[in-house]
Amino acid sequence: MKENCFYCEDGEKRRSLMIEICKLEVSTVYLNKDQKHKGRCVLKFNEHKTDFSALTPEENAAFARDLRKLACVLNKLYCPDKINYAVYGDLVPHLHVHVVPKYKDALQWGGPFTDDIEKKLLTPNEYEIEVSRIRKELES
């Protein structure tokens, strides 16, 4: 755990933006609270690593398996035309991947997803439904 790391601290700031779904082999899956792209998740590597180059070959393979598993579940549940994957880290230097289902002729199709447009927030019950659906598939 690294001090002052958004993901390692796992505090109120993280909880204000995303809801933990479950842990996988080497990562944790979160549902992003902004659901303008239905099913948008974040996959966080559990140990504090800042880049893929910091992973051992075994860790890299396990993280790829976790990412694939999440993508398969999102494809099954949401039937997107494409899933976008984004790995940043300039402001939050902890290895994580944004996993964003997208649809032809819908919001931000043909370009990168961005957070500079109005957020779509759900009710607590709607979040619980989505978290439960994804968790059930990931744990089966």
PDB file of C-alpha atoms in Angstrom:
ATOM      1  CA  MET A   1       0.000   0.000   0.000  1.00  0.00           C
ATOM      2  CA  LYS A   2       1.280   3.423  -0.912  1.00  0.00           C
ATOM      3  CA  GLU A   3       0.439   6.416   1.229  1.00  0.00           C
ATOM      4  CA  ASN A   4      -1.636   9.113  -0.489  1.00  0.00           C
ATOM      5  CA  CYS A   5      -2.732   6.741  -3.247  1.00  0.00           C
ATOM      6  CA  PHE A   6      -6.400   7.092  -4.179  1.00  0.00           C
ATOM      7  CA  TYR A   7      -6.756   3.334  -4.694  1.00  0.00           C
ATOM      8  CA  CYS A   8      -4.542   2.138  -1.836  1.00  0.00           C
ATOM      9  CA  GLU A   9      -6.284   4.390   0.678  1.00  0.00           C
ATOM     10  CA  ASP A  10      -9.648   3.066  -0.527  1.00  0.00           C
ATOM     11  CA  GLY A  11     -11.363   5.904   1.276  1.00  0.00           C
ATOM     12  CA  GLU A  12     -14.235   8.293   0.782  1.00  0.00           C
ATOM     13  CA  LYS A  13     -12.807   9.813  -2.383  1.00  0.00           C
ATOM     14  CA  ARG A  14     -12.744   6.414  -4.128  1.00  0.00           C
ATOM     15  CA  ARG A  15     -16.171   5.514  -2.747  1.00  0.00           C
ATOM     16  CA  SER A  16     -17.620   8.790  -4.026  1.00  0.00           C
ATOM     17  CA  LEU A  17     -16.696   7.788  -7.597  1.00  0.00           C
ATOM     18  CA  MET A  18     -17.112   4.023  -7.742  1.00  0.00           C
ATOM     19  CA  ILE A  19     -18.631   1.018  -6.002  1.00  0.00           C
ATOM     20  CA  GLU A  20     -16.641  -2.138  -5.345  1.00  0.00           C
ATOM     21  CA  ILE A  21     -18.102  -5.149  -7.128  1.00  0.00           C
ATOM     22  CA  CYS A  22     -15.660  -7.918  -6.231  1.00  0.00           C
ATOM     23  CA  LYS A  23     -12.064  -9.053  -6.153  1.00  0.00           C
ATOM     24  CA  LEU A  24     -10.610 -11.243  -8.875  1.00  0.00           C
ATOM     25  CA  GLU A  25      -7.266 -13.058  -9.093  1.00  0.00           C
ATOM     26  CA  VAL A  26      -5.013  -9.968  -8.776  1.00  0.00           C
ATOM     27  CA  SER A  27      -7.424  -7.086  -9.145  1.00  0.00           C
ATOM     28  CA  THR A  28     -10.596  -5.460  -7.893  1.00  0.00           C
ATOM     29  CA  VAL A  29     -13.579  -4.532 -10.078  1.00  0.00           C
ATOM     30  CA  TYR A  30     -15.517  -1.331  -9.462  1.00  0.00           C
ATOM     31  CA  LEU A  31     -18.679   0.039 -11.047  1.00  0.00           C
ATOM     32  CA  ASN A  32     -18.120   3.657 -11.961  1.00  0.00           C
ATOM     33  CA  LYS A  33     -20.916   5.779 -10.477  1.00  0.00           C
ATOM     34  CA  ASP A  34     -21.112   7.776 -13.700  1.00  0.00           C
ATOM     35  CA  GLN A  35     -23.137   5.422 -15.861  1.00  0.00           C
ATOM     36  CA  LYS A  36     -23.563   7.499 -19.034  1.00  0.00           C
ATOM     37  CA  HIS A  37     -21.884   4.435 -20.563  1.00  0.00           C
ATOM     38  CA  LYS A  38     -23.946   1.665 -18.984  1.00  0.00           C
ATOM     39  CA  GLY A  39     -21.725  -0.933 -17.377  1.00  0.00           C
ATOM     40  CA  ARG A  40     -18.616   1.270 -17.176  1.00  0.00           C
ATOM     41  CA  CYS A  41     -16.190  -0.314 -14.753  1.00  0.00           C
ATOM     42  CA  VAL A  42     -12.671   0.172 -13.460  1.00  0.00           C
ATOM     43  CA  LEU A  43     -10.273  -2.722 -12.929  1.00  0.00           C
ATOM     44  CA  LYS A  44      -7.570  -1.938 -10.355  1.00  0.00           C
ATOM     45  CA  PHE A  45      -4.432  -3.989  -9.842  1.00  0.00           C
ATOM     46  CA  ASN A  46      -4.509  -4.803  -6.108  1.00  0.00           C
ATOM     47  CA  GLU A  47      -0.863  -4.119  -5.269  1.00  0.00           C
ATOM     48  CA  HIS A  48       0.464  -0.610  -5.692  1.00  0.00           C
ATOM     49  CA  LYS A  49       2.087  -0.698  -9.105  1.00  0.00           C
ATOM     50  CA  THR A  50       2.162   2.321 -11.388  1.00  0.00           C
ATOM     51  CA  ASP A  51       2.615   0.749 -14.811  1.00  0.00           C
ATOM     52  CA  PHE A  52       2.457  -2.542 -16.691  1.00  0.00           C
ATOM     53  CA  SER A  53       6.253  -2.476 -16.834  1.00  0.00           C
ATOM     54  CA  ALA A  54       6.311  -2.825 -13.035  1.00  0.00           C
ATOM     55  CA  LEU A  55       4.471  -6.157 -13.183  1.00  0.00           C
ATOM     56  CA  THR A  56       6.175  -9.504 -13.247  1.00  0.00           C
ATOM     57  CA  PRO A  57       5.267 -11.664 -16.247  1.00  0.00           C
ATOM     58  CA  GLU A  58       3.046 -13.728 -13.939  1.00  0.00           C
ATOM     59  CA  GLU A  59       1.262 -10.623 -12.564  1.00  0.00           C
ATOM     60  CA  ASN A  60       0.794  -9.279 -16.072  1.00  0.00           C
ATOM     61  CA  ALA A  61      -0.756 -12.556 -17.228  1.00  0.00           C
ATOM     62  CA  ALA A  62      -3.070 -12.680 -14.216  1.00  0.00           C
ATOM     63  CA  PHE A  63      -4.153  -9.047 -14.722  1.00  0.00           C
ATOM     64  CA  ALA A  64      -4.858  -9.791 -18.390  1.00  0.00           C
ATOM     65  CA  ARG A  65      -6.991 -12.789 -17.345  1.00  0.00           C
ATOM     66  CA  ASP A  66      -8.953 -10.568 -14.945  1.00  0.00           C
ATOM     67  CA  LEU A  67      -9.446  -7.929 -17.644  1.00  0.00           C
ATOM     68  CA  ARG A  68     -10.617 -10.540 -20.136  1.00  0.00           C
ATOM     69  CA  LYS A  69     -13.039 -12.003 -17.600  1.00  0.00           C
ATOM     70  CA  LEU A  70     -14.541  -8.574 -16.932  1.00  0.00           C
ATOM     71  CA  ALA A  71     -14.808  -7.810 -20.652  1.00  0.00           C
ATOM     72  CA  CYS A  72     -16.592 -11.131 -21.297  1.00  0.00           C
ATOM     73  CA  VAL A  73     -19.103 -10.358 -18.544  1.00  0.00           C
ATOM     74  CA  LEU A  74     -19.763  -6.830 -19.819  1.00  0.00           C
ATOM     75  CA  ASN A  75     -20.217  -8.167 -23.363  1.00  0.00           C
ATOM     76  CA  LYS A  76     -22.694 -10.750 -22.089  1.00  0.00           C
ATOM     77  CA  LEU A  77     -24.691  -8.362 -19.902  1.00  0.00           C
ATOM     78  CA  TYR A  78     -24.692  -5.171 -21.985  1.00  0.00           C
ATOM     79  CA  CYS A  79     -24.078  -6.350 -25.575  1.00  0.00           C
ATOM     80  CA  PRO A  80     -21.993  -3.310 -26.583  1.00  0.00           C
ATOM     81  CA  ASP A  81     -20.742  -2.836 -30.122  1.00  0.00           C
ATOM     82  CA  LYS A  82     -17.258  -2.234 -28.699  1.00  0.00           C
ATOM     83  CA  ILE A  83     -15.559  -1.955 -25.342  1.00  0.00           C
ATOM     84  CA  ASN A  84     -13.064   0.864 -24.922  1.00  0.00           C
ATOM     85  CA  TYR A  85     -10.120   0.361 -22.584  1.00  0.00           C
ATOM     86  CA  ALA A  86      -8.240   3.309 -21.133  1.00  0.00           C
ATOM     87  CA  VAL A  87      -5.098   3.232 -19.028  1.00  0.00           C
ATOM     88  CA  TYR A  88      -4.094   6.600 -17.654  1.00  0.00           C
ATOM     89  CA  GLY A  89      -2.386   7.357 -14.384  1.00  0.00           C
ATOM     90  CA  ASP A  90      -1.084  10.907 -14.675  1.00  0.00           C
ATOM     91  CA  LEU A  91      -3.163  12.036 -11.702  1.00  0.00           C
ATOM     92  CA  VAL A  92      -3.809   8.640 -10.102  1.00  0.00           C
ATOM     93  CA  PRO A  93      -0.548   6.685 -10.471  1.00  0.00           C
ATOM     94  CA  HIS A  94      -1.903   3.259  -9.571  1.00  0.00           C
ATOM     95  CA  LEU A  95      -2.334   0.687 -12.345  1.00  0.00           C
ATOM     96  CA  HIS A  96      -6.006   0.597 -13.341  1.00  0.00           C
ATOM     97  CA  VAL A  97      -8.013   0.217 -16.533  1.00  0.00           C
ATOM     98  CA  HIS A  98     -11.270   1.978 -17.402  1.00  0.00           C
ATOM     99  CA  VAL A  99     -13.500  -0.557 -19.176  1.00  0.00           C
ATOM    100  CA  VAL A 100     -16.228   1.262 -21.078  1.00  0.00           C
ATOM    101  CA  PRO A 101     -18.995  -0.388 -23.142  1.00  0.00           C
ATOM    102  CA  LYS A 102     -19.969   1.724 -26.177  1.00  0.00           C
ATOM    103  CA  TYR A 103     -22.637   1.543 -28.856  1.00  0.00           C
ATOM    104  CA  LYS A 104     -22.830   2.636 -32.509  1.00  0.00           C
ATOM    105  CA  ASP A 105     -24.827   5.814 -33.021  1.00  0.00           C
ATOM    106  CA  ALA A 106     -24.776   6.488 -29.273  1.00  0.00           C
ATOM    107  CA  LEU A 107     -22.892   8.727 -26.883  1.00  0.00           C
ATOM    108  CA  GLN A 108     -19.247   9.357 -27.881  1.00  0.00           C
ATOM    109  CA  TRP A 109     -19.193   6.610 -30.528  1.00  0.00           C
ATOM    110  CA  GLY A 110     -16.181   6.987 -32.813  1.00  0.00           C
ATOM    111  CA  GLY A 111     -14.076   8.840 -30.287  1.00  0.00           C
ATOM    112  CA  PRO A 112     -12.702   8.470 -26.792  1.00  0.00           C
ATOM    113  CA  PHE A 113     -15.057   8.493 -23.849  1.00  0.00           C
ATOM    114  CA  THR A 114     -14.646  11.618 -21.753  1.00  0.00           C
ATOM    115  CA  ASP A 115     -15.892  12.855 -18.418  1.00  0.00           C
ATOM    116  CA  ASP A 116     -16.434  16.431 -19.572  1.00  0.00           C
ATOM    117  CA  ILE A 117     -20.152  15.945 -20.194  1.00  0.00           C
ATOM    118  CA  GLU A 118     -22.935  15.620 -17.655  1.00  0.00           C
ATOM    119  CA  LYS A 119     -22.764  12.547 -15.451  1.00  0.00           C
ATOM    120  CA  LYS A 120     -25.552  10.008 -15.341  1.00  0.00           C
ATOM    121  CA  LEU A 121     -26.077   8.938 -11.751  1.00  0.00           C
ATOM    122  CA  LEU A 122     -28.350   6.087 -10.744  1.00  0.00           C
ATOM    123  CA  THR A 123     -30.512   5.526  -7.693  1.00  0.00           C
ATOM    124  CA  PRO A 124     -29.043   3.408  -4.886  1.00  0.00           C
ATOM    125  CA  ASN A 125     -31.324   0.552  -5.952  1.00  0.00           C
ATOM    126  CA  GLU A 126     -30.209   0.815  -9.593  1.00  0.00           C
ATOM    127  CA  TYR A 127     -26.548   0.694  -8.530  1.00  0.00           C
ATOM    128  CA  GLU A 128     -27.226  -2.386  -6.422  1.00  0.00           C
ATOM    129  CA  ILE A 129     -28.926  -4.111  -9.342  1.00  0.00           C
ATOM    130  CA  GLU A 130     -25.982  -3.449 -11.685  1.00  0.00           C
ATOM    131  CA  VAL A 131     -23.374  -4.416  -9.067  1.00  0.00           C
ATOM    132  CA  SER A 132     -25.248  -7.644  -8.300  1.00  0.00           C
ATOM    133  CA  ARG A 133     -25.598  -8.586 -11.970  1.00  0.00           C
ATOM    134  CA  ILE A 134     -21.905  -8.069 -12.682  1.00  0.00           C
ATOM    135  CA  ARG A 135     -20.765  -9.741  -9.446  1.00  0.00           C
ATOM    136  CA  LYS A 136     -22.953 -12.799 -10.105  1.00  0.00           C
ATOM    137  CA  GLU A 137     -21.403 -13.298 -13.557  1.00  0.00           C
ATOM    138  CA  LEU A 138     -17.838 -12.664 -12.370  1.00  0.00           C
ATOM    139  CA  GLU A 139     -18.166 -15.123  -9.510  1.00  0.00           C
ATOM    140  CA  SER A 140     -19.787 -17.900 -11.560  1.00  0.00           C
TER     141      SER A 140
END
